[in-house]
Amino acid sequence: MKILLVMPTPFETGRLGLENVIWLAEPVALTSIAATVSDRHEVRLLDMRLEREETLPETLADWKPDLVGTTSMTTDVYQAKAVLRMTRQIVPNALTVVGGHAPTLQPKEFAEPYIDVVVQGEGEDTFQQLCQRWDVQRAHGDRTFAGVAGTRYHDHDTIRVEAKRSQVRSLDDLPAPDRSLVAKYHGRYFFTSARPMASIFTSRGCSFDCNFCAIWEFYERRTRYLSAAKIVDQMQACEERFIFLLDDNFLTNKKRILALCEELERRKVKKLWMTQGRTDFVADNPDIMARLAKNGLVGLLSGFESNDDDNLAALRKKNTFDKNKRANDILRDNGIFSTGIFMVRADWSKEQFDALYDYINTLEIGIPLVTILTPLPGTQLYRLYRDKLMTDDYRLFDLLHCVLPTRLPRAEFYKHFARAIDATEVSCYRAMRSLLFKRPSVWWAMGRNLLWFYARTWRYQRVHRDYTSFLRDEEGLLNGPGARGHLTWRDVQYPTGSEPRTDREGQSLIPLRIPKRTWADDVADASQNPHNHDLPALAAGE
Amino acid sequence: MKTPREFLSDLRDEIEAHPAVNHLFLNRLATSPMSRQDYRVFAENHYPLVCAFTTYMELLLLRAPDSEARLWLSRVLVDEYGEGSEGKDHPTLYASFVDACGGDSGRLGPERLPSPAHAFIQAHQRLVRRGTFLEGLGAVGPGHEWAIPKMFDAIVPGLRRAGLSDDQIGYFTLHLEQDEDHGAWLEEALVRTAGTPEAQAQVRRGALTSLEARMRFWDGVQAAVIRYRQPRATRADGPSPRTLLHEVALTSWDGMTMGRALETWRARRATDARPTLDGMLLACRSLT
């Protein structure tokens, strides 16, 4: 059987997003599921972020795959759907499958006649079973998959939802991602000036429950780890000197991190790697951070989020301003290049923007990424604000557009947001200088591509500095419930962090414990729509 | 050798799977919530094609080899002039769509043609004037009438989502039905004329040349929509990686005031070199 996996573009080609300039990672979600079937089936992968647009229709028409699969985050929803719609037009016999975060957490968005199967949750086992079944069923065109846990599919006029697939399988048992499928794009993936860059994951999930993040809901507030030996096997298999560990939160389990350090030291691995992790771990474990730096950790992407303890509490971040400061010092002292994410809120005044930018400049963050707090589908914030959103267009849920009513006039809000680059450049220069003195060899390894990176970001900054870009992006698209109801920022009550945990019958947040048999959003939908026959049946099982 | 019916059936399959007919832009229109502003840019680029279509048919009619072919072509033309749409010809129908999207259809006639539309119309004029009759027939028949229902099928749901009424999008919904008929009529003309391998090759060449032009047209319209949203958008990555020198040179060029001024000057020169929509239509009519 011929399987085509397609990584969609995040936006229409030519639009600019962070993927164009800051971070373009390998499509590990697709190479991971490909690895489970590539021994029995012929698999090809197209990364549309790096291909000509015509490549997709040409491949579909010439190669005629039997199954086409794609993946989607919130902002790529329409692009993923466009891929599968095109598939249905060109190869109507092929099975169309979509998986990933958006289909898992907002499956109704994918209830389209041209999408045969929505895979919810972790995809490896589901996809493998799906391929086995389709290989047999395609001869008679049966597109139903009764018994394949983790799938939703059309069955006559209804959507059949199979049981939720439990995510208990040890990561060590899963095959390593099939990176041969992206070999043709070698050298194209990067994180800032680190390139060529490989991407692997060493854990899945996060044990925290921040209300702006859906990772913990996707992985049911559990974290599973790849063993140190397997991580180092994968690192050694990468040709690239730079590796990005795509873990949602790498810095959680001290024992595992120390085991990884030991393994790296034992095998004398000299890779330079980056990852994502929380600042409180950094602040509380300076020795571990020093050891990680010695073993090749050169960059850390972390959510500083705010300059204000109350705001951090409101986000259920369970972190403090002081820990952020301390983490910054530890990263600087160990020569670890820091990329910090900050979030501004729709209800901010000019003074609050100023205070954030001043705070960033007291730190030494190489790349301060100032974003807008966005209630992404699947998060608690989304459930709280879904009736107040200014837009329903998921392309604007890219953390660079404000989807809630703003306190300042929108133009002024974006004017203050757009000056983030200029207002925080002191922090970048100090971080670069610090890295140069602390770890000159790392500086040189990354600095070789600095001019390349600077050239790309400079072109991006032309757009970002122009606040009217944001206004033009949303022109004609502010037609969500908040806009229709003429809501103002006063109608949007931000959480304070001290709210009681309301139950399912409560008004706002759903319980933190996620039902075992169904997804959190399904429960919310079911409670709102008692006439939906599929969802209450599942929810009732809890 | 294939019989004409077999040949046409294969050609229909080829056209339905063609990248131009299934362009990602069309699928994006079908799946993304585009606004009226996006559709205004779309309409301003597409309107000239609608106005020019009958000129291809008129030119072709003059070159039709026999009265039977002339008859089938005339039937399509009569519809295009407004027979099946309460006397409103297709440009008039489309003009109401332009206006509904916030554009000004009256302003488009004296304006220079947008580059994607100009390239498309030029390619088709070349086909119907300088190509063989069968190449021209391949372009306006299978290349247009077979392709349009499938392309518009992708466009119509997005228009409805943008809040446009059935009256305002009448041009598109009409074509979903009418072009099925037109396609069938032109197929009859083709069955009678595409009996030899040479004739079949000419029809196919015409259809595919038309679709190649269509693909470049959709590329151009998509770029225009994106440019409208982000006029300062940078240059998207291509299929092959840029070298450091290339990246730096591009950035330096973009950063220079003179570089930007030169690009603006060049774009203005290119625009001035293109005819206006009215001028182009007048020139075509003078040929017939």
PDB file of C-alpha atoms in Angstrom, chain B residues 29-200:
ATOM      1  CA  LEU B  29     -10.818  29.142  -0.377  1.00  0.00           C
ATOM      2  CA  ALA B  30     -12.988  26.109   0.304  1.00  0.00           C
ATOM      3  CA  THR B  31     -11.617  25.514   3.787  1.00  0.00           C
ATOM      4  CA  SER B  32     -10.559  28.930   5.146  1.00  0.00           C
ATOM      5  CA  PRO B  33     -12.833  31.733   6.333  1.00  0.00           C
ATOM      6  CA  MET B  34     -11.720  34.352   3.805  1.00  0.00           C
ATOM      7  CA  SER B  35     -13.262  37.785   4.232  1.00  0.00           C
ATOM      8  CA  ARG B  36     -14.991  40.015   1.686  1.00  0.00           C
ATOM      9  CA  GLN B  37     -11.753  41.999   1.475  1.00  0.00           C
ATOM     10  CA  ASP B  38      -9.928  38.880   0.291  1.00  0.00           C
ATOM     11  CA  TYR B  39     -12.679  38.173  -2.212  1.00  0.00           C
ATOM     12  CA  ARG B  40     -12.508  41.743  -3.491  1.00  0.00           C
ATOM     13  CA  VAL B  41      -8.847  41.207  -4.425  1.00  0.00           C
ATOM     14  CA  PHE B  42      -9.819  37.862  -5.925  1.00  0.00           C
ATOM     15  CA  ALA B  43     -12.659  39.429  -7.920  1.00  0.00           C
ATOM     16  CA  GLU B  44     -10.585  42.315  -9.255  1.00  0.00           C
ATOM     17  CA  ASN B  45      -8.092  39.813 -10.605  1.00  0.00           C
ATOM     18  CA  HIS B  46     -10.694  37.426 -11.987  1.00  0.00           C
ATOM     19  CA  TYR B  47     -13.088  39.920 -13.580  1.00  0.00           C
ATOM     20  CA  PRO B  48     -10.948  40.504 -16.712  1.00  0.00           C
ATOM     21  CA  LEU B  49     -10.984  36.763 -17.460  1.00  0.00           C
ATOM     22  CA  VAL B  50     -14.764  36.774 -17.405  1.00  0.00           C
ATOM     23  CA  CYS B  51     -14.903  39.757 -19.745  1.00  0.00           C
ATOM     24  CA  ALA B  52     -12.387  38.222 -22.146  1.00  0.00           C
ATOM     25  CA  PHE B  53     -13.897  34.752 -22.439  1.00  0.00           C
ATOM     26  CA  THR B  54     -16.402  35.523 -25.169  1.00  0.00           C
ATOM     27  CA  THR B  55     -13.663  37.094 -27.282  1.00  0.00           C
ATOM     28  CA  TYR B  56     -11.923  33.704 -27.497  1.00  0.00           C
ATOM     29  CA  MET B  57     -15.170  32.089 -28.567  1.00  0.00           C
ATOM     30  CA  GLU B  58     -15.862  34.793 -31.133  1.00  0.00           C
ATOM     31  CA  LEU B  59     -12.392  34.427 -32.643  1.00  0.00           C
ATOM     32  CA  LEU B  60     -12.769  30.681 -32.681  1.00  0.00           C
ATOM     33  CA  LEU B  61     -16.163  30.868 -34.309  1.00  0.00           C
ATOM     34  CA  LEU B  62     -14.618  32.646 -37.249  1.00  0.00           C
ATOM     35  CA  ARG B  63     -12.151  29.805 -37.669  1.00  0.00           C
ATOM     36  CA  ALA B  64     -14.556  26.911 -37.230  1.00  0.00           C
ATOM     37  CA  PRO B  65     -14.062  24.429 -40.084  1.00  0.00           C
ATOM     38  CA  ASP B  66     -17.715  23.552 -40.654  1.00  0.00           C
ATOM     39  CA  SER B  67     -21.183  24.725 -39.825  1.00  0.00           C
ATOM     40  CA  GLU B  68     -21.738  21.968 -37.272  1.00  0.00           C
ATOM     41  CA  ALA B  69     -18.793  23.124 -35.160  1.00  0.00           C
ATOM     42  CA  ARG B  70     -20.030  26.687 -35.586  1.00  0.00           C
ATOM     43  CA  LEU B  71     -23.439  25.636 -34.312  1.00  0.00           C
ATOM     44  CA  TRP B  72     -22.091  24.115 -31.079  1.00  0.00           C
ATOM     45  CA  LEU B  73     -19.859  27.124 -30.456  1.00  0.00           C
ATOM     46  CA  SER B  74     -22.753  29.498 -31.100  1.00  0.00           C
ATOM     47  CA  ARG B  75     -24.921  27.721 -28.543  1.00  0.00           C
ATOM     48  CA  VAL B  76     -22.301  28.314 -25.869  1.00  0.00           C
ATOM     49  CA  LEU B  77     -21.816  31.908 -26.947  1.00  0.00           C
ATOM     50  CA  VAL B  78     -25.516  32.680 -26.782  1.00  0.00           C
ATOM     51  CA  ASP B  79     -25.550  31.486 -23.194  1.00  0.00           C
ATOM     52  CA  GLU B  80     -22.493  33.582 -22.377  1.00  0.00           C
ATOM     53  CA  TYR B  81     -24.304  36.623 -23.807  1.00  0.00           C
ATOM     54  CA  GLY B  82     -27.030  36.095 -21.244  1.00  0.00           C
ATOM     55  CA  GLU B  83     -29.542  33.642 -22.722  1.00  0.00           C
ATOM     56  CA  GLY B  84     -29.584  31.474 -19.600  1.00  0.00           C
ATOM     57  CA  SER B  85     -29.302  34.303 -17.076  1.00  0.00           C
ATOM     58  CA  GLU B  86     -32.272  36.597 -17.627  1.00  0.00           C
ATOM     59  CA  GLY B  87     -30.490  38.573 -20.296  1.00  0.00           C
ATOM     60  CA  LYS B  88     -27.555  39.497 -18.059  1.00  0.00           C
ATOM     61  CA  ASP B  89     -24.284  38.655 -19.750  1.00  0.00           C
ATOM     62  CA  HIS B  90     -21.612  37.089 -17.629  1.00  0.00           C
ATOM     63  CA  PRO B  91     -19.498  40.237 -17.099  1.00  0.00           C
ATOM     64  CA  THR B  92     -22.619  41.999 -15.807  1.00  0.00           C
ATOM     65  CA  LEU B  93     -23.310  39.139 -13.410  1.00  0.00           C
ATOM     66  CA  TYR B  94     -19.703  39.199 -12.246  1.00  0.00           C
ATOM     67  CA  ALA B  95     -19.748  42.978 -11.783  1.00  0.00           C
ATOM     68  CA  SER B  96     -22.419  42.617  -9.117  1.00  0.00           C
ATOM     69  CA  PHE B  97     -20.118  40.178  -7.312  1.00  0.00           C
ATOM     70  CA  VAL B  98     -17.230  42.669  -7.498  1.00  0.00           C
ATOM     71  CA  ASP B  99     -19.444  45.389  -6.034  1.00  0.00           C
ATOM     72  CA  ALA B 100     -20.787  43.080  -3.310  1.00  0.00           C
ATOM     73  CA  CYS B 101     -17.220  42.443  -2.170  1.00  0.00           C
ATOM     74  CA  GLY B 102     -16.626  46.147  -1.752  1.00  0.00           C
ATOM     75  CA  GLY B 103     -14.988  46.713  -5.131  1.00  0.00           C
ATOM     76  CA  ASP B 104     -16.022  49.117  -7.861  1.00  0.00           C
ATOM     77  CA  SER B 105     -16.666  47.271 -11.111  1.00  0.00           C
ATOM     78  CA  GLY B 106     -17.049  50.548 -13.010  1.00  0.00           C
ATOM     79  CA  ARG B 107     -13.486  51.452 -12.145  1.00  0.00           C
ATOM     80  CA  LEU B 108     -11.988  48.239 -13.476  1.00  0.00           C
ATOM     81  CA  GLY B 109     -12.556  48.894 -17.183  1.00  0.00           C
ATOM     82  CA  PRO B 110     -10.235  51.877 -17.536  1.00  0.00           C
ATOM     83  CA  GLU B 111      -7.648  50.344 -15.193  1.00  0.00           C
ATOM     84  CA  ARG B 112      -4.552  48.456 -16.294  1.00  0.00           C
ATOM     85  CA  LEU B 113      -5.006  44.700 -16.216  1.00  0.00           C
ATOM     86  CA  PRO B 114      -3.564  42.933 -13.198  1.00  0.00           C
ATOM     87  CA  SER B 115      -0.508  40.930 -14.176  1.00  0.00           C
ATOM     88  CA  PRO B 116      -1.948  37.411 -13.588  1.00  0.00           C
ATOM     89  CA  ALA B 117      -5.042  38.212 -15.668  1.00  0.00           C
ATOM     90  CA  HIS B 118      -2.990  39.782 -18.433  1.00  0.00           C
ATOM     91  CA  ALA B 119      -0.730  36.749 -18.719  1.00  0.00           C
ATOM     92  CA  PHE B 120      -3.738  34.419 -18.773  1.00  0.00           C
ATOM     93  CA  ILE B 121      -5.607  36.377 -21.440  1.00  0.00           C
ATOM     94  CA  GLN B 122      -2.497  36.726 -23.588  1.00  0.00           C
ATOM     95  CA  ALA B 123      -1.880  32.982 -23.442  1.00  0.00           C
ATOM     96  CA  HIS B 124      -5.438  32.296 -24.594  1.00  0.00           C
ATOM     97  CA  GLN B 125      -5.429  34.901 -27.299  1.00  0.00           C
ATOM     98  CA  ARG B 126      -2.277  33.316 -28.662  1.00  0.00           C
ATOM     99  CA  LEU B 127      -4.007  29.938 -28.637  1.00  0.00           C
ATOM    100  CA  VAL B 128      -7.182  30.997 -30.418  1.00  0.00           C
ATOM    101  CA  ARG B 129      -5.439  33.227 -32.918  1.00  0.00           C
ATOM    102  CA  ARG B 130      -2.178  31.493 -33.692  1.00  0.00           C
ATOM    103  CA  GLY B 131      -2.800  27.904 -32.677  1.00  0.00           C
ATOM    104  CA  THR B 132      -4.834  25.493 -34.750  1.00  0.00           C
ATOM    105  CA  PHE B 133      -8.607  25.558 -34.459  1.00  0.00           C
ATOM    106  CA  LEU B 134      -8.511  22.362 -32.411  1.00  0.00           C
ATOM    107  CA  GLU B 135      -5.961  23.776 -29.983  1.00  0.00           C
ATOM    108  CA  GLY B 136      -8.258  26.751 -29.465  1.00  0.00           C
ATOM    109  CA  LEU B 137     -11.237  24.466 -29.037  1.00  0.00           C
ATOM    110  CA  GLY B 138      -9.261  22.385 -26.533  1.00  0.00           C
ATOM    111  CA  ALA B 139      -8.507  25.533 -24.542  1.00  0.00           C
ATOM    112  CA  VAL B 140     -12.044  26.942 -24.369  1.00  0.00           C
ATOM    113  CA  GLY B 141     -13.775  23.577 -24.278  1.00  0.00           C
ATOM    114  CA  PRO B 142     -12.070  21.078 -21.985  1.00  0.00           C
ATOM    115  CA  GLY B 143      -9.602  23.702 -20.697  1.00  0.00           C
ATOM    116  CA  HIS B 144     -12.424  25.952 -19.512  1.00  0.00           C
ATOM    117  CA  GLU B 145     -15.820  24.364 -19.537  1.00  0.00           C
ATOM    118  CA  TRP B 146     -14.723  21.052 -18.035  1.00  0.00           C
ATOM    119  CA  ALA B 147     -12.464  22.683 -15.490  1.00  0.00           C
ATOM    120  CA  ILE B 148     -14.689  25.490 -14.253  1.00  0.00           C
ATOM    121  CA  PRO B 149     -17.447  23.514 -12.467  1.00  0.00           C
ATOM    122  CA  LYS B 150     -14.848  21.738 -10.342  1.00  0.00           C
ATOM    123  CA  MET B 151     -12.949  24.941  -9.588  1.00  0.00           C
ATOM    124  CA  PHE B 152     -16.085  26.887  -8.728  1.00  0.00           C
ATOM    125  CA  ASP B 153     -17.274  24.048  -6.568  1.00  0.00           C
ATOM    126  CA  ALA B 154     -14.340  24.938  -4.314  1.00  0.00           C
ATOM    127  CA  ILE B 155     -15.075  28.660  -4.435  1.00  0.00           C
ATOM    128  CA  VAL B 156     -18.824  28.767  -3.773  1.00  0.00           C
ATOM    129  CA  PRO B 157     -18.856  27.460  -0.155  1.00  0.00           C
ATOM    130  CA  GLY B 158     -16.307  30.092   0.844  1.00  0.00           C
ATOM    131  CA  LEU B 159     -18.365  32.855  -0.736  1.00  0.00           C
ATOM    132  CA  ARG B 160     -21.411  31.741   1.209  1.00  0.00           C
ATOM    133  CA  ARG B 161     -19.336  31.624   4.399  1.00  0.00           C
ATOM    134  CA  ALA B 162     -18.254  35.213   3.746  1.00  0.00           C
ATOM    135  CA  GLY B 163     -21.925  36.201   3.910  1.00  0.00           C
ATOM    136  CA  LEU B 164     -22.519  36.804   0.210  1.00  0.00           C
ATOM    137  CA  SER B 165     -26.071  36.159  -0.933  1.00  0.00           C
ATOM    138  CA  ASP B 166     -27.129  33.823  -3.734  1.00  0.00           C
ATOM    139  CA  ASP B 167     -27.862  36.830  -5.947  1.00  0.00           C
ATOM    140  CA  GLN B 168     -24.413  38.244  -5.376  1.00  0.00           C
ATOM    141  CA  ILE B 169     -22.686  34.997  -6.257  1.00  0.00           C
ATOM    142  CA  GLY B 170     -25.032  34.182  -9.128  1.00  0.00           C
ATOM    143  CA  TYR B 171     -22.162  34.146 -11.604  1.00  0.00           C
ATOM    144  CA  PHE B 172     -20.559  31.215  -9.811  1.00  0.00           C
ATOM    145  CA  THR B 173     -23.671  29.182  -9.092  1.00  0.00           C
ATOM    146  CA  LEU B 174     -24.852  29.660 -12.658  1.00  0.00           C
ATOM    147  CA  HIS B 175     -21.588  28.223 -13.947  1.00  0.00           C
ATOM    148  CA  LEU B 176     -21.877  25.169 -11.763  1.00  0.00           C
ATOM    149  CA  GLU B 177     -24.947  24.232 -13.792  1.00  0.00           C
ATOM    150  CA  GLN B 178     -24.390  25.969 -17.093  1.00  0.00           C
ATOM    151  CA  ASP B 179     -20.855  24.787 -17.729  1.00  0.00           C
ATOM    152  CA  GLU B 180     -21.943  21.183 -17.430  1.00  0.00           C
ATOM    153  CA  ASP B 181     -24.141  21.895 -20.460  1.00  0.00           C
ATOM    154  CA  HIS B 182     -21.457  23.919 -22.209  1.00  0.00           C
ATOM    155  CA  GLY B 183     -18.946  21.160 -21.620  1.00  0.00           C
ATOM    156  CA  ALA B 184     -21.351  18.615 -23.083  1.00  0.00           C
ATOM    157  CA  TRP B 185     -22.054  20.780 -26.154  1.00  0.00           C
ATOM    158  CA  LEU B 186     -18.379  21.381 -26.799  1.00  0.00           C
ATOM    159  CA  GLU B 187     -17.789  17.672 -26.321  1.00  0.00           C
ATOM    160  CA  GLU B 188     -20.189  17.064 -29.188  1.00  0.00           C
ATOM    161  CA  ALA B 189     -18.163  19.440 -31.338  1.00  0.00           C
ATOM    162  CA  LEU B 190     -14.980  17.634 -30.286  1.00  0.00           C
ATOM    163  CA  VAL B 191     -16.354  14.167 -31.012  1.00  0.00           C
ATOM    164  CA  ARG B 192     -16.887  15.217 -34.600  1.00  0.00           C
ATOM    165  CA  THR B 193     -13.479  16.787 -35.012  1.00  0.00           C
ATOM    166  CA  ALA B 194     -11.080  14.773 -32.826  1.00  0.00           C
ATOM    167  CA  GLY B 195     -11.084  11.599 -34.856  1.00  0.00           C
ATOM    168  CA  THR B 196      -7.399  11.285 -35.652  1.00  0.00           C
ATOM    169  CA  PRO B 197      -4.384  11.001 -33.344  1.00  0.00           C
ATOM    170  CA  GLU B 198      -3.102  14.317 -34.677  1.00  0.00           C
ATOM    171  CA  ALA B 199      -6.428  16.049 -33.950  1.00  0.00           C
ATOM    172  CA  GLN B 200      -6.569  14.501 -30.491  1.00  0.00           C
TER     173      GLN B 200
END
